[in-house]
């Protein structure tokens, strides 16, 4: 079983290439694809009349009012409405022509400051202007396709599938050219907006884990320690031997509390990672694994602190899974750099059968890597072995990032 989880997961390349949504070749016998194309071509006239009437009336009205204070806000509202017309046209093309196009990302109006910055962002919206251009072009095209299709349905019906296919392909080209997201940057913005939610959720979960560990672990021990020392203080004169025993017990509690705090700090950001890098930090993690682990780190330099931290916690989580679930006799960790990518491979000779559907640990790792434009590949057939390959973008370490983590 092999599962791949790239950071750009569901963003299909069909947006630009259009090869995955290509219908079968036309035939003389009408099939459902032909009837859908005919329905789309006949609906072009009423749809184009509606769109042209809206953009022509609203656009010229707003242009005429630009000499007043309401002209430009009205024009911004017209462009937002054109965006909605574009969404309806994409839905119609998706249902009848099988054209699958990603929705453009929303305008980030909330984080744009005051009224004037939001107004300017709306006025220069390329998605809205291309939707306006689409509606202007569609009126003559809608009249043409309606007339040709309706006439051919009665006069040239034997070859209508081929005529419909040619006209529908022109429709597909117009939809892809004018109603698709602006460019690769536009699609990338949509991906980053999705990844940002994953990062926020992961950070919130980590914060809750730290709070729970502090409350249930070190804090409880420190409360018990304070109570024990209070009782020892009361008995120090009455029963010195009992007080000494209570102080000895409190000393043990202090050691346990310190160990729990060290473990908690290691879970947040281990000091050995900051001071000595991935090689030493991963060797420390491997020494705590219940099976022998061979660690090989071949890096020409240390990556950025954020990338280094994600790599460390990825290997740590994977080795915990090896200890708990794999029943392996040995494991290996390899870390190296290829071009602008940091590669991590963790393998074991255990029973296999690992899957993202059987727990939250692997799924969380895949989400965390995806949030930084990474890649997660799991190969774990039943009976083993299991190999997990993770990729991270390589970013050089700067003095600022090193100083920012070194003071912890």
CSV table of N, CA, C and O in Angstrom, one decimal, residues 145-260:
chain,number,residue,atom,x,y,z
A,145,UNK,N,-24.3,30.6,-31.7
A,145,UNK,CA,-24.4,29.1,-31.4
A,145,UNK,C,-25.9,28.7,-31.3
A,145,UNK,O,-26.2,27.6,-31.6
A,146,UNK,N,-26.8,29.6,-30.8
A,146,UNK,CA,-28.2,29.2,-30.7
A,146,UNK,C,-28.8,29.0,-32.1
A,146,UNK,O,-29.5,28.0,-32.3
A,147,UNK,N,-28.5,29.9,-33.0
A,147,UNK,CA,-29.0,29.8,-34.3
A,147,UNK,C,-28.5,28.5,-35.0
A,147,UNK,O,-29.3,27.8,-35.7
A,148,UNK,N,-27.2,28.3,-35.0
A,148,UNK,CA,-26.6,27.2,-35.7
A,148,UNK,C,-27.1,25.8,-35.1
A,148,UNK,O,-27.5,24.9,-35.8
A,149,UNK,N,-27.2,25.8,-33.7
A,149,UNK,CA,-27.6,24.5,-33.1
A,149,UNK,C,-29.1,24.2,-33.4
A,149,UNK,O,-29.5,23.1,-33.7
A,150,UNK,N,-29.9,25.2,-33.2
A,150,UNK,CA,-31.4,25.0,-33.5
A,150,UNK,C,-31.6,24.7,-34.9
A,150,UNK,O,-32.4,23.8,-35.2
A,151,UNK,N,-31.0,25.3,-35.9
A,151,UNK,CA,-31.1,25.0,-37.3
A,151,UNK,C,-30.6,23.6,-37.6
A,151,UNK,O,-31.3,22.8,-38.3
A,152,UNK,N,-29.5,23.2,-37.1
A,152,UNK,CA,-28.9,21.9,-37.3
A,152,UNK,C,-29.7,20.8,-36.7
A,152,UNK,O,-29.7,19.7,-37.2
A,153,UNK,N,-30.4,21.1,-35.6
A,153,UNK,CA,-31.2,20.1,-35.0
A,153,UNK,C,-32.3,19.6,-35.9
A,153,UNK,O,-32.7,18.4,-35.8
A,154,UNK,N,-32.8,20.4,-36.8
A,154,UNK,CA,-33.8,20.0,-37.7
A,154,UNK,C,-33.3,19.7,-39.1
A,154,UNK,O,-33.9,18.9,-39.8
A,155,UNK,N,-32.3,20.4,-39.6
A,155,UNK,CA,-31.8,20.3,-40.9
A,155,UNK,C,-30.6,19.4,-41.1
A,155,UNK,O,-30.5,18.6,-42.0
A,156,UNK,N,-29.6,19.6,-40.2
A,156,UNK,CA,-28.3,18.8,-40.3
A,156,UNK,C,-28.2,17.9,-39.1
A,156,UNK,O,-27.1,17.7,-38.6
A,157,UNK,N,-29.3,17.3,-38.7
A,157,UNK,CA,-29.2,16.4,-37.5
A,157,UNK,C,-28.3,15.3,-37.6
A,157,UNK,O,-27.7,14.8,-36.6
A,158,UNK,N,-28.0,14.7,-38.8
A,158,UNK,CA,-27.0,13.5,-38.8
A,158,UNK,C,-25.6,13.9,-38.3
A,158,UNK,O,-24.9,13.1,-37.8
A,159,UNK,N,-25.2,15.2,-38.7
A,159,UNK,CA,-23.8,15.6,-38.3
A,159,UNK,C,-23.8,16.6,-37.2
A,159,UNK,O,-22.8,17.2,-36.9
A,160,UNK,N,-25.0,16.8,-36.5
A,160,UNK,CA,-25.0,17.7,-35.4
A,160,UNK,C,-24.0,17.4,-34.3
A,160,UNK,O,-23.5,18.3,-33.7
A,161,UNK,N,-23.8,16.1,-33.9
A,161,UNK,CA,-22.8,15.8,-32.9
A,161,UNK,C,-21.4,16.4,-33.2
A,161,UNK,O,-20.8,16.9,-32.3
A,162,UNK,N,-21.0,16.4,-34.4
A,162,UNK,CA,-19.7,17.0,-34.8
A,162,UNK,C,-19.8,18.5,-34.8
A,162,UNK,O,-18.8,19.2,-34.3
A,163,UNK,N,-20.9,19.1,-35.2
A,163,UNK,CA,-21.0,20.6,-35.1
A,163,UNK,C,-21.1,21.0,-33.7
A,163,UNK,O,-20.4,22.0,-33.3
A,164,UNK,N,-21.8,20.3,-32.9
A,164,UNK,CA,-21.9,20.6,-31.4
A,164,UNK,C,-20.6,20.5,-30.7
A,164,UNK,O,-20.2,21.4,-29.9
A,165,UNK,N,-19.8,19.5,-31.1
A,165,UNK,CA,-18.5,19.3,-30.5
A,165,UNK,C,-17.6,20.5,-30.8
A,165,UNK,O,-16.9,21.0,-29.9
A,166,UNK,N,-17.6,20.9,-32.0
A,166,UNK,CA,-16.7,22.1,-32.4
A,166,UNK,C,-17.1,23.4,-31.7
A,166,UNK,O,-16.3,24.1,-31.2
A,167,UNK,N,-18.4,23.6,-31.7
A,167,UNK,CA,-18.9,24.8,-31.0
A,167,UNK,C,-18.6,24.7,-29.4
A,167,UNK,O,-18.3,25.7,-28.8
A,168,UNK,N,-18.9,23.5,-28.9
A,168,UNK,CA,-18.7,23.4,-27.4
A,168,UNK,C,-17.2,23.5,-27.1
A,168,UNK,O,-16.8,24.0,-26.0
A,169,UNK,N,-16.3,23.0,-28.0
A,169,UNK,CA,-14.9,23.2,-27.7
A,169,UNK,C,-14.5,24.7,-27.7
A,169,UNK,O,-13.6,25.1,-26.9
A,170,UNK,N,-15.1,25.5,-28.5
A,170,UNK,CA,-14.8,26.9,-28.5
A,170,UNK,C,-15.3,27.5,-27.1
A,170,UNK,O,-14.7,28.4,-26.5
A,171,UNK,N,-16.5,27.0,-26.7
A,171,UNK,CA,-17.0,27.4,-25.4
A,171,UNK,C,-16.0,27.0,-24.3
A,171,UNK,O,-15.8,27.8,-23.3
A,172,UNK,N,-15.5,25.8,-24.3
A,172,UNK,CA,-14.6,25.4,-23.3
A,172,UNK,C,-13.3,26.3,-23.3
A,172,UNK,O,-12.8,26.6,-22.2
A,173,UNK,N,-12.8,26.6,-24.5
A,173,UNK,CA,-11.7,27.5,-24.5
A,173,UNK,C,-11.9,28.8,-23.9
A,173,UNK,O,-11.1,29.4,-23.2
A,174,UNK,N,-13.1,29.4,-24.2
A,174,UNK,CA,-13.5,30.7,-23.6
A,174,UNK,C,-13.6,30.6,-22.1
A,174,UNK,O,-13.1,31.5,-21.4
A,175,UNK,N,-14.2,29.6,-21.6
A,175,UNK,CA,-14.4,29.4,-20.1
A,175,UNK,C,-13.0,29.3,-19.5
A,175,UNK,O,-12.7,30.0,-18.4
A,176,UNK,N,-12.1,28.5,-20.0
A,176,UNK,CA,-10.8,28.3,-19.4
A,176,UNK,C,-10.0,29.6,-19.5
A,176,UNK,O,-9.2,29.9,-18.7
A,177,UNK,N,-10.1,30.3,-20.7
A,177,UNK,CA,-9.3,31.4,-20.9
A,177,UNK,C,-9.7,32.6,-20.1
A,177,UNK,O,-8.8,33.4,-19.6
A,178,UNK,N,-11.0,32.8,-19.8
A,178,UNK,CA,-11.5,34.0,-19.2
A,178,UNK,C,-12.0,33.8,-17.8
A,178,UNK,O,-12.1,34.8,-17.0
A,179,UNK,N,-12.4,32.6,-17.4
A,179,UNK,CA,-13.1,32.4,-16.1
A,179,UNK,C,-12.3,31.6,-15.2
A,179,UNK,O,-12.7,31.3,-14.1
A,180,UNK,N,-11.1,31.2,-15.6
A,180,UNK,CA,-10.2,30.4,-14.7
A,180,UNK,C,-9.5,31.3,-13.8
A,180,UNK,O,-9.4,32.6,-14.0
A,181,UNK,N,-8.9,30.8,-12.7
A,181,UNK,CA,-8.1,31.7,-11.8
A,181,UNK,C,-7.0,32.4,-12.6
A,181,UNK,O,-6.5,31.9,-13.7
A,182,UNK,N,-6.6,33.6,-12.2
A,182,UNK,CA,-5.7,34.5,-13.0
A,182,UNK,C,-4.5,33.8,-13.5
A,182,UNK,O,-4.2,33.8,-14.7
A,183,UNK,N,-3.8,33.1,-12.6
A,183,UNK,CA,-2.5,32.4,-13.1
A,183,UNK,C,-2.1,31.5,-11.9
A,183,UNK,O,-2.9,31.2,-11.0
A,184,UNK,N,-0.9,30.9,-12.1
A,184,UNK,CA,-0.4,30.0,-11.0
A,184,UNK,C,-0.4,30.7,-9.7
A,184,UNK,O,-0.6,30.0,-8.7
A,185,UNK,N,-0.1,32.0,-9.6
A,185,UNK,CA,0.0,32.7,-8.4
A,185,UNK,C,-1.4,32.7,-7.7
A,185,UNK,O,-1.5,32.5,-6.5
A,186,UNK,N,-2.4,32.9,-8.5
A,186,UNK,CA,-3.8,32.9,-7.9
A,186,UNK,C,-4.1,31.5,-7.3
A,186,UNK,O,-4.7,31.5,-6.2
A,187,UNK,N,-3.8,30.5,-8.0
A,187,UNK,CA,-4.1,29.1,-7.5
A,187,UNK,C,-3.2,28.9,-6.2
A,187,UNK,O,-3.7,28.3,-5.3
A,188,UNK,N,-2.0,29.4,-6.3
A,188,UNK,CA,-1.1,29.2,-5.1
A,188,UNK,C,-1.7,29.9,-3.9
A,188,UNK,O,-1.6,29.4,-2.7
A,189,UNK,N,-2.3,31.1,-4.1
A,189,UNK,CA,-2.9,31.8,-3.0
A,189,UNK,C,-4.0,31.0,-2.3
A,189,UNK,O,-4.2,30.9,-1.1
A,190,UNK,N,-4.8,30.3,-3.2
A,190,UNK,CA,-5.9,29.5,-2.7
A,190,UNK,C,-5.4,28.3,-1.8
A,190,UNK,O,-5.9,28.0,-0.8
A,191,UNK,N,-4.2,27.7,-2.3
A,191,UNK,CA,-3.6,26.6,-1.6
A,191,UNK,C,-3.1,27.1,-0.2
A,191,UNK,O,-3.3,26.5,0.8
A,192,UNK,N,-2.5,28.3,-0.2
A,192,UNK,CA,-1.9,28.8,1.0
A,192,UNK,C,-3.0,29.1,2.0
A,192,UNK,O,-2.8,29.0,3.2
A,193,UNK,N,-4.1,29.6,1.5
A,193,UNK,CA,-5.2,29.9,2.4
A,193,UNK,C,-5.7,28.6,3.1
A,193,UNK,O,-6.0,28.6,4.3
A,194,UNK,N,-5.8,27.5,2.3
A,194,UNK,CA,-6.2,26.3,2.9
A,194,UNK,C,-5.1,25.8,3.9
A,194,UNK,O,-5.4,25.3,5.0
A,195,UNK,N,-3.8,25.9,3.5
A,195,UNK,CA,-2.8,25.4,4.4
A,195,UNK,C,-2.7,26.2,5.7
A,195,UNK,O,-2.3,25.7,6.8
A,196,UNK,N,-3.1,27.5,5.6
A,196,UNK,CA,-3.0,28.4,6.8
A,196,UNK,C,-4.0,27.8,7.9
A,196,UNK,O,-3.6,27.9,9.1
A,197,UNK,N,-5.1,27.3,7.5
A,197,UNK,CA,-6.0,26.8,8.5
A,197,UNK,C,-5.4,25.5,9.1
A,197,UNK,O,-5.6,25.3,10.3
A,198,UNK,N,-4.7,24.7,8.4
A,198,UNK,CA,-4.1,23.5,9.0
A,198,UNK,C,-3.0,24.0,10.0
A,198,UNK,O,-2.9,23.4,11.1
A,199,UNK,N,-2.2,25.0,9.7
A,199,UNK,CA,-1.2,25.5,10.6
A,199,UNK,C,-1.8,26.0,11.9
A,199,UNK,O,-1.4,25.7,13.0
A,200,UNK,N,-2.9,26.7,11.8
A,200,UNK,CA,-3.6,27.3,12.9
A,200,UNK,C,-4.1,26.1,13.8
A,200,UNK,O,-4.0,26.2,15.0
A,201,UNK,N,-4.8,25.2,13.2
A,201,UNK,CA,-5.3,24.0,13.9
A,201,UNK,C,-4.2,23.2,14.6
A,201,UNK,O,-4.4,22.8,15.8
A,202,UNK,N,-3.1,23.0,13.9
A,202,UNK,CA,-2.0,22.3,14.5
A,202,UNK,C,-1.4,23.0,15.7
A,202,UNK,O,-1.1,22.5,16.8
A,203,UNK,N,-1.2,24.4,15.6
A,203,UNK,CA,-0.7,25.2,16.7
A,203,UNK,C,-1.6,25.1,17.9
A,203,UNK,O,-1.2,25.0,19.0
A,204,UNK,N,-2.9,25.2,17.6
A,204,UNK,CA,-3.9,25.2,18.7
A,204,UNK,C,-3.8,23.8,19.4
A,204,UNK,O,-3.9,23.7,20.7
A,205,UNK,N,-3.7,22.7,18.6
A,205,UNK,CA,-3.6,21.4,19.3
A,205,UNK,C,-2.4,21.3,20.1
A,205,UNK,O,-2.4,20.7,21.2
A,206,UNK,N,-1.3,21.8,19.6
A,206,UNK,CA,0.0,21.7,20.4
A,206,UNK,C,-0.1,22.5,21.6
A,206,UNK,O,0.4,22.1,22.7
A,207,UNK,N,-0.8,23.7,21.6
A,207,UNK,CA,-0.9,24.5,22.8
A,207,UNK,C,-1.8,23.8,23.8
A,207,UNK,O,-1.5,23.8,25.0
A,208,UNK,N,-2.9,23.1,23.4
A,208,UNK,CA,-3.7,22.4,24.3
A,208,UNK,C,-2.9,21.2,24.9
A,208,UNK,O,-3.1,20.9,26.1
A,209,UNK,N,-2.1,20.5,24.1
A,209,UNK,CA,-1.3,19.4,24.6
A,209,UNK,C,-0.3,19.9,25.7
A,209,UNK,O,-0.2,19.3,26.8
A,210,UNK,N,0.3,21.1,25.5
A,210,UNK,CA,1.3,21.6,26.5
A,210,UNK,C,0.5,22.0,27.8
A,210,UNK,O,1.0,21.7,28.9
A,211,UNK,N,-0.6,22.6,27.6
A,211,UNK,CA,-1.4,23.0,28.8
A,211,UNK,C,-1.8,21.8,29.6
A,211,UNK,O,-1.8,21.7,30.8
A,212,UNK,N,-2.3,20.7,28.9
A,212,UNK,CA,-2.7,19.5,29.5
A,212,UNK,C,-1.5,18.8,30.3
A,212,UNK,O,-1.7,18.3,31.4
A,213,UNK,N,-0.4,18.8,29.6
A,213,UNK,CA,0.8,18.1,30.2
A,213,UNK,C,1.2,18.9,31.5
A,213,UNK,O,1.6,18.3,32.5
A,214,UNK,N,1.2,20.2,31.4
A,214,UNK,CA,1.6,21.0,32.6
A,214,UNK,C,0.6,20.8,33.7
A,214,UNK,O,1.0,20.7,34.9
A,215,UNK,N,-0.7,20.8,33.4
A,215,UNK,CA,-1.7,20.7,34.4
A,215,UNK,C,-1.7,19.3,35.1
A,215,UNK,O,-1.8,19.2,36.3
A,216,UNK,N,-1.6,18.3,34.2
A,216,UNK,CA,-1.7,16.9,34.8
A,216,UNK,C,-0.3,16.4,35.3
A,216,UNK,O,-0.3,15.4,36.1
A,217,UNK,N,0.8,17.0,34.9
A,217,UNK,CA,2.1,16.4,35.2
A,217,UNK,C,2.8,17.3,36.3
A,217,UNK,O,2.6,17.1,37.5
A,218,UNK,N,3.6,18.2,35.8
A,218,UNK,CA,4.5,19.0,36.7
A,218,UNK,C,3.7,19.8,37.7
A,218,UNK,O,4.1,19.9,38.9
A,219,UNK,N,2.6,20.4,37.3
A,219,UNK,CA,1.8,21.2,38.2
A,219,UNK,C,1.3,20.4,39.3
A,219,UNK,O,1.3,20.8,40.5
A,220,UNK,N,0.7,19.2,39.0
A,220,UNK,CA,0.2,18.4,40.1
A,220,UNK,C,1.3,17.9,41.1
A,220,UNK,O,1.1,17.9,42.3
A,221,UNK,N,2.5,17.6,40.5
A,221,UNK,CA,3.6,17.2,41.4
A,221,UNK,C,4.0,18.4,42.3
A,221,UNK,O,4.4,18.2,43.5
A,222,UNK,N,4.1,19.6,41.7
A,222,UNK,CA,4.5,20.7,42.5
A,222,UNK,C,3.5,21.1,43.6
A,222,UNK,O,3.9,21.5,44.7
A,223,UNK,N,2.2,20.9,43.3
A,223,UNK,CA,1.2,21.1,44.4
A,223,UNK,C,1.4,20.1,45.5
A,223,UNK,O,1.4,20.4,46.7
A,224,UNK,N,1.6,18.8,45.1
A,224,UNK,CA,1.8,17.8,46.2
A,224,UNK,C,3.1,18.1,46.9
A,224,UNK,O,3.2,17.8,48.2
A,225,UNK,N,4.1,18.6,46.2
A,225,UNK,CA,5.4,18.9,46.9
A,225,UNK,C,5.2,20.0,47.9
A,225,UNK,O,5.7,19.9,49.0
A,226,UNK,N,4.5,21.0,47.5
A,226,UNK,CA,4.2,22.1,48.5
A,226,UNK,C,3.4,21.7,49.7
A,226,UNK,O,3.8,22.1,50.8
A,227,UNK,N,2.5,20.8,49.5
A,227,UNK,CA,1.7,20.3,50.6
A,227,UNK,C,2.6,19.4,51.5
A,227,UNK,O,2.6,19.5,52.8
A,228,UNK,N,3.5,18.6,50.9
A,228,UNK,CA,4.4,17.7,51.7
A,228,UNK,C,5.4,18.6,52.5
A,228,UNK,O,5.6,18.2,53.7
A,229,UNK,N,5.9,19.6,51.9
A,229,UNK,CA,6.8,20.4,52.6
A,229,UNK,C,6.1,21.2,53.8
A,229,UNK,O,6.7,21.5,54.8
A,230,UNK,N,4.9,21.6,53.5
A,230,UNK,CA,4.1,22.2,54.6
A,230,UNK,C,3.9,21.3,55.8
A,230,UNK,O,4.1,21.7,57.0
A,231,UNK,N,3.6,20.0,55.5
A,231,UNK,CA,3.4,19.1,56.6
A,231,UNK,C,4.8,18.8,57.3
A,231,UNK,O,4.8,18.7,58.6
A,232,UNK,N,5.9,18.7,56.5
A,232,UNK,CA,7.2,18.5,57.1
A,232,UNK,C,7.6,19.7,58.0
A,232,UNK,O,8.2,19.5,59.1
A,233,UNK,N,7.2,20.9,57.6
A,233,UNK,CA,7.5,22.1,58.4
A,233,UNK,C,6.8,22.0,59.8
A,233,UNK,O,7.4,22.4,60.8
A,234,UNK,N,5.6,21.5,59.8
A,234,UNK,CA,4.9,21.4,61.0
A,234,UNK,C,5.4,20.3,62.0
A,234,UNK,O,5.4,20.4,63.2
A,235,UNK,N,6.0,19.3,61.4
A,235,UNK,CA,6.5,18.2,62.2
A,235,UNK,C,8.0,18.2,62.5
A,235,UNK,O,8.5,17.4,63.2
A,236,UNK,N,8.7,19.3,62.0
A,236,UNK,CA,10.1,19.3,62.2
A,236,UNK,C,10.5,19.3,63.6
A,236,UNK,O,11.6,18.8,64.0
A,237,UNK,N,9.7,19.9,64.5
A,237,UNK,CA,10.0,20.0,65.9
A,237,UNK,C,9.4,18.9,66.7
A,237,UNK,O,10.0,18.3,67.6
A,238,UNK,N,8.2,18.5,66.3
A,238,UNK,CA,7.5,17.4,67.0
A,238,UNK,C,8.1,16.0,66.7
A,238,UNK,O,8.3,15.2,67.6
A,239,UNK,N,8.3,15.8,65.4
A,239,UNK,CA,8.8,14.4,65.0
A,239,UNK,C,9.8,14.6,63.9
A,239,UNK,O,9.5,14.5,62.8
A,240,UNK,N,11.1,14.9,64.3
A,240,UNK,CA,12.2,15.1,63.3
A,240,UNK,C,12.3,14.0,62.3
A,240,UNK,O,12.6,14.2,61.2
A,241,UNK,N,12.2,12.7,62.8
A,241,UNK,CA,12.4,11.6,61.9
A,241,UNK,C,11.3,11.6,60.8
A,241,UNK,O,11.6,11.3,59.6
A,242,UNK,N,10.1,11.8,61.2
A,242,UNK,CA,9.0,11.8,60.2
A,242,UNK,C,9.2,13.0,59.3
A,242,UNK,O,8.9,12.9,58.1
A,243,UNK,N,9.6,14.1,59.8
A,243,UNK,CA,9.8,15.3,58.9
A,243,UNK,C,10.9,15.0,57.9
A,243,UNK,O,10.8,15.4,56.8
A,244,UNK,N,12.0,14.3,58.4
A,244,UNK,CA,13.1,14.0,57.5
A,244,UNK,C,12.6,13.1,56.4
A,244,UNK,O,13.0,13.2,55.2
A,245,UNK,N,11.8,12.1,56.7
A,245,UNK,CA,11.2,11.2,55.7
A,245,UNK,C,10.4,11.9,54.7
A,245,UNK,O,10.4,11.7,53.5
A,246,UNK,N,9.6,12.9,55.2
A,246,UNK,CA,8.8,13.7,54.3
A,246,UNK,C,9.6,14.6,53.4
A,246,UNK,O,9.3,14.8,52.2
A,247,UNK,N,10.7,15.1,53.9
A,247,UNK,CA,11.6,15.9,53.1
A,247,UNK,C,12.2,15.1,52.0
A,247,UNK,O,12.4,15.5,50.9
A,248,UNK,N,12.6,13.9,52.4
A,248,UNK,CA,13.2,12.9,51.4
A,248,UNK,C,12.2,12.6,50.3
A,248,UNK,O,12.6,12.5,49.1
A,249,UNK,N,11.0,12.4,50.7
A,249,UNK,CA,9.9,12.1,49.7
A,249,UNK,C,9.7,13.3,48.8
A,249,UNK,O,9.6,13.2,47.6
A,250,UNK,N,9.8,14.5,49.4
A,250,UNK,CA,9.6,15.8,48.6
A,250,UNK,C,10.8,15.9,47.6
A,250,UNK,O,10.6,16.4,46.5
A,251,UNK,N,12.0,15.5,48.1
A,251,UNK,CA,13.1,15.6,47.2
A,251,UNK,C,12.9,14.7,45.9
A,251,UNK,O,13.3,15.1,44.8
A,252,UNK,N,12.4,13.5,46.2
A,252,UNK,CA,12.1,12.6,45.0
A,252,UNK,C,11.0,13.2,44.1
A,252,UNK,O,11.1,13.1,42.9
A,253,UNK,N,10.0,13.9,44.7
A,253,UNK,CA,9.0,14.6,43.9
A,253,UNK,C,9.6,15.7,43.0
A,253,UNK,O,9.2,15.9,41.9
A,254,UNK,N,10.6,16.4,43.6
A,254,UNK,CA,11.3,17.5,42.8
A,254,UNK,C,12.0,16.9,41.6
A,254,UNK,O,11.9,17.4,40.5
A,255,UNK,N,12.7,15.8,41.8
A,255,UNK,CA,13.4,15.1,40.7
A,255,UNK,C,12.4,14.7,39.6
A,255,UNK,O,12.7,14.9,38.4
A,256,UNK,N,11.3,14.1,40.0
A,256,UNK,CA,10.3,13.7,39.0
A,256,UNK,C,9.7,14.9,38.3
A,256,UNK,O,9.5,14.9,37.0
A,257,UNK,N,9.4,16.0,39.0
A,257,UNK,CA,8.9,17.2,38.4
A,257,UNK,C,9.9,17.8,37.4
A,257,UNK,O,9.5,18.3,36.3
A,258,UNK,N,11.2,17.8,37.8
A,258,UNK,CA,12.2,18.3,36.9
A,258,UNK,C,12.3,17.5,35.6
A,258,UNK,O,12.5,18.0,34.5
A,259,UNK,N,12.2,16.2,35.8
A,259,UNK,CA,12.3,15.3,34.6
A,259,UNK,C,11.1,15.5,33.7
A,259,UNK,O,11.2,15.6,32.4
A,260,UNK,N,9.9,15.7,34.2
A,260,UNK,CA,8.7,16.0,33.4
A,260,UNK,C,8.8,17.3,32.7
A,260,UNK,O,8.4,17.4,31.5
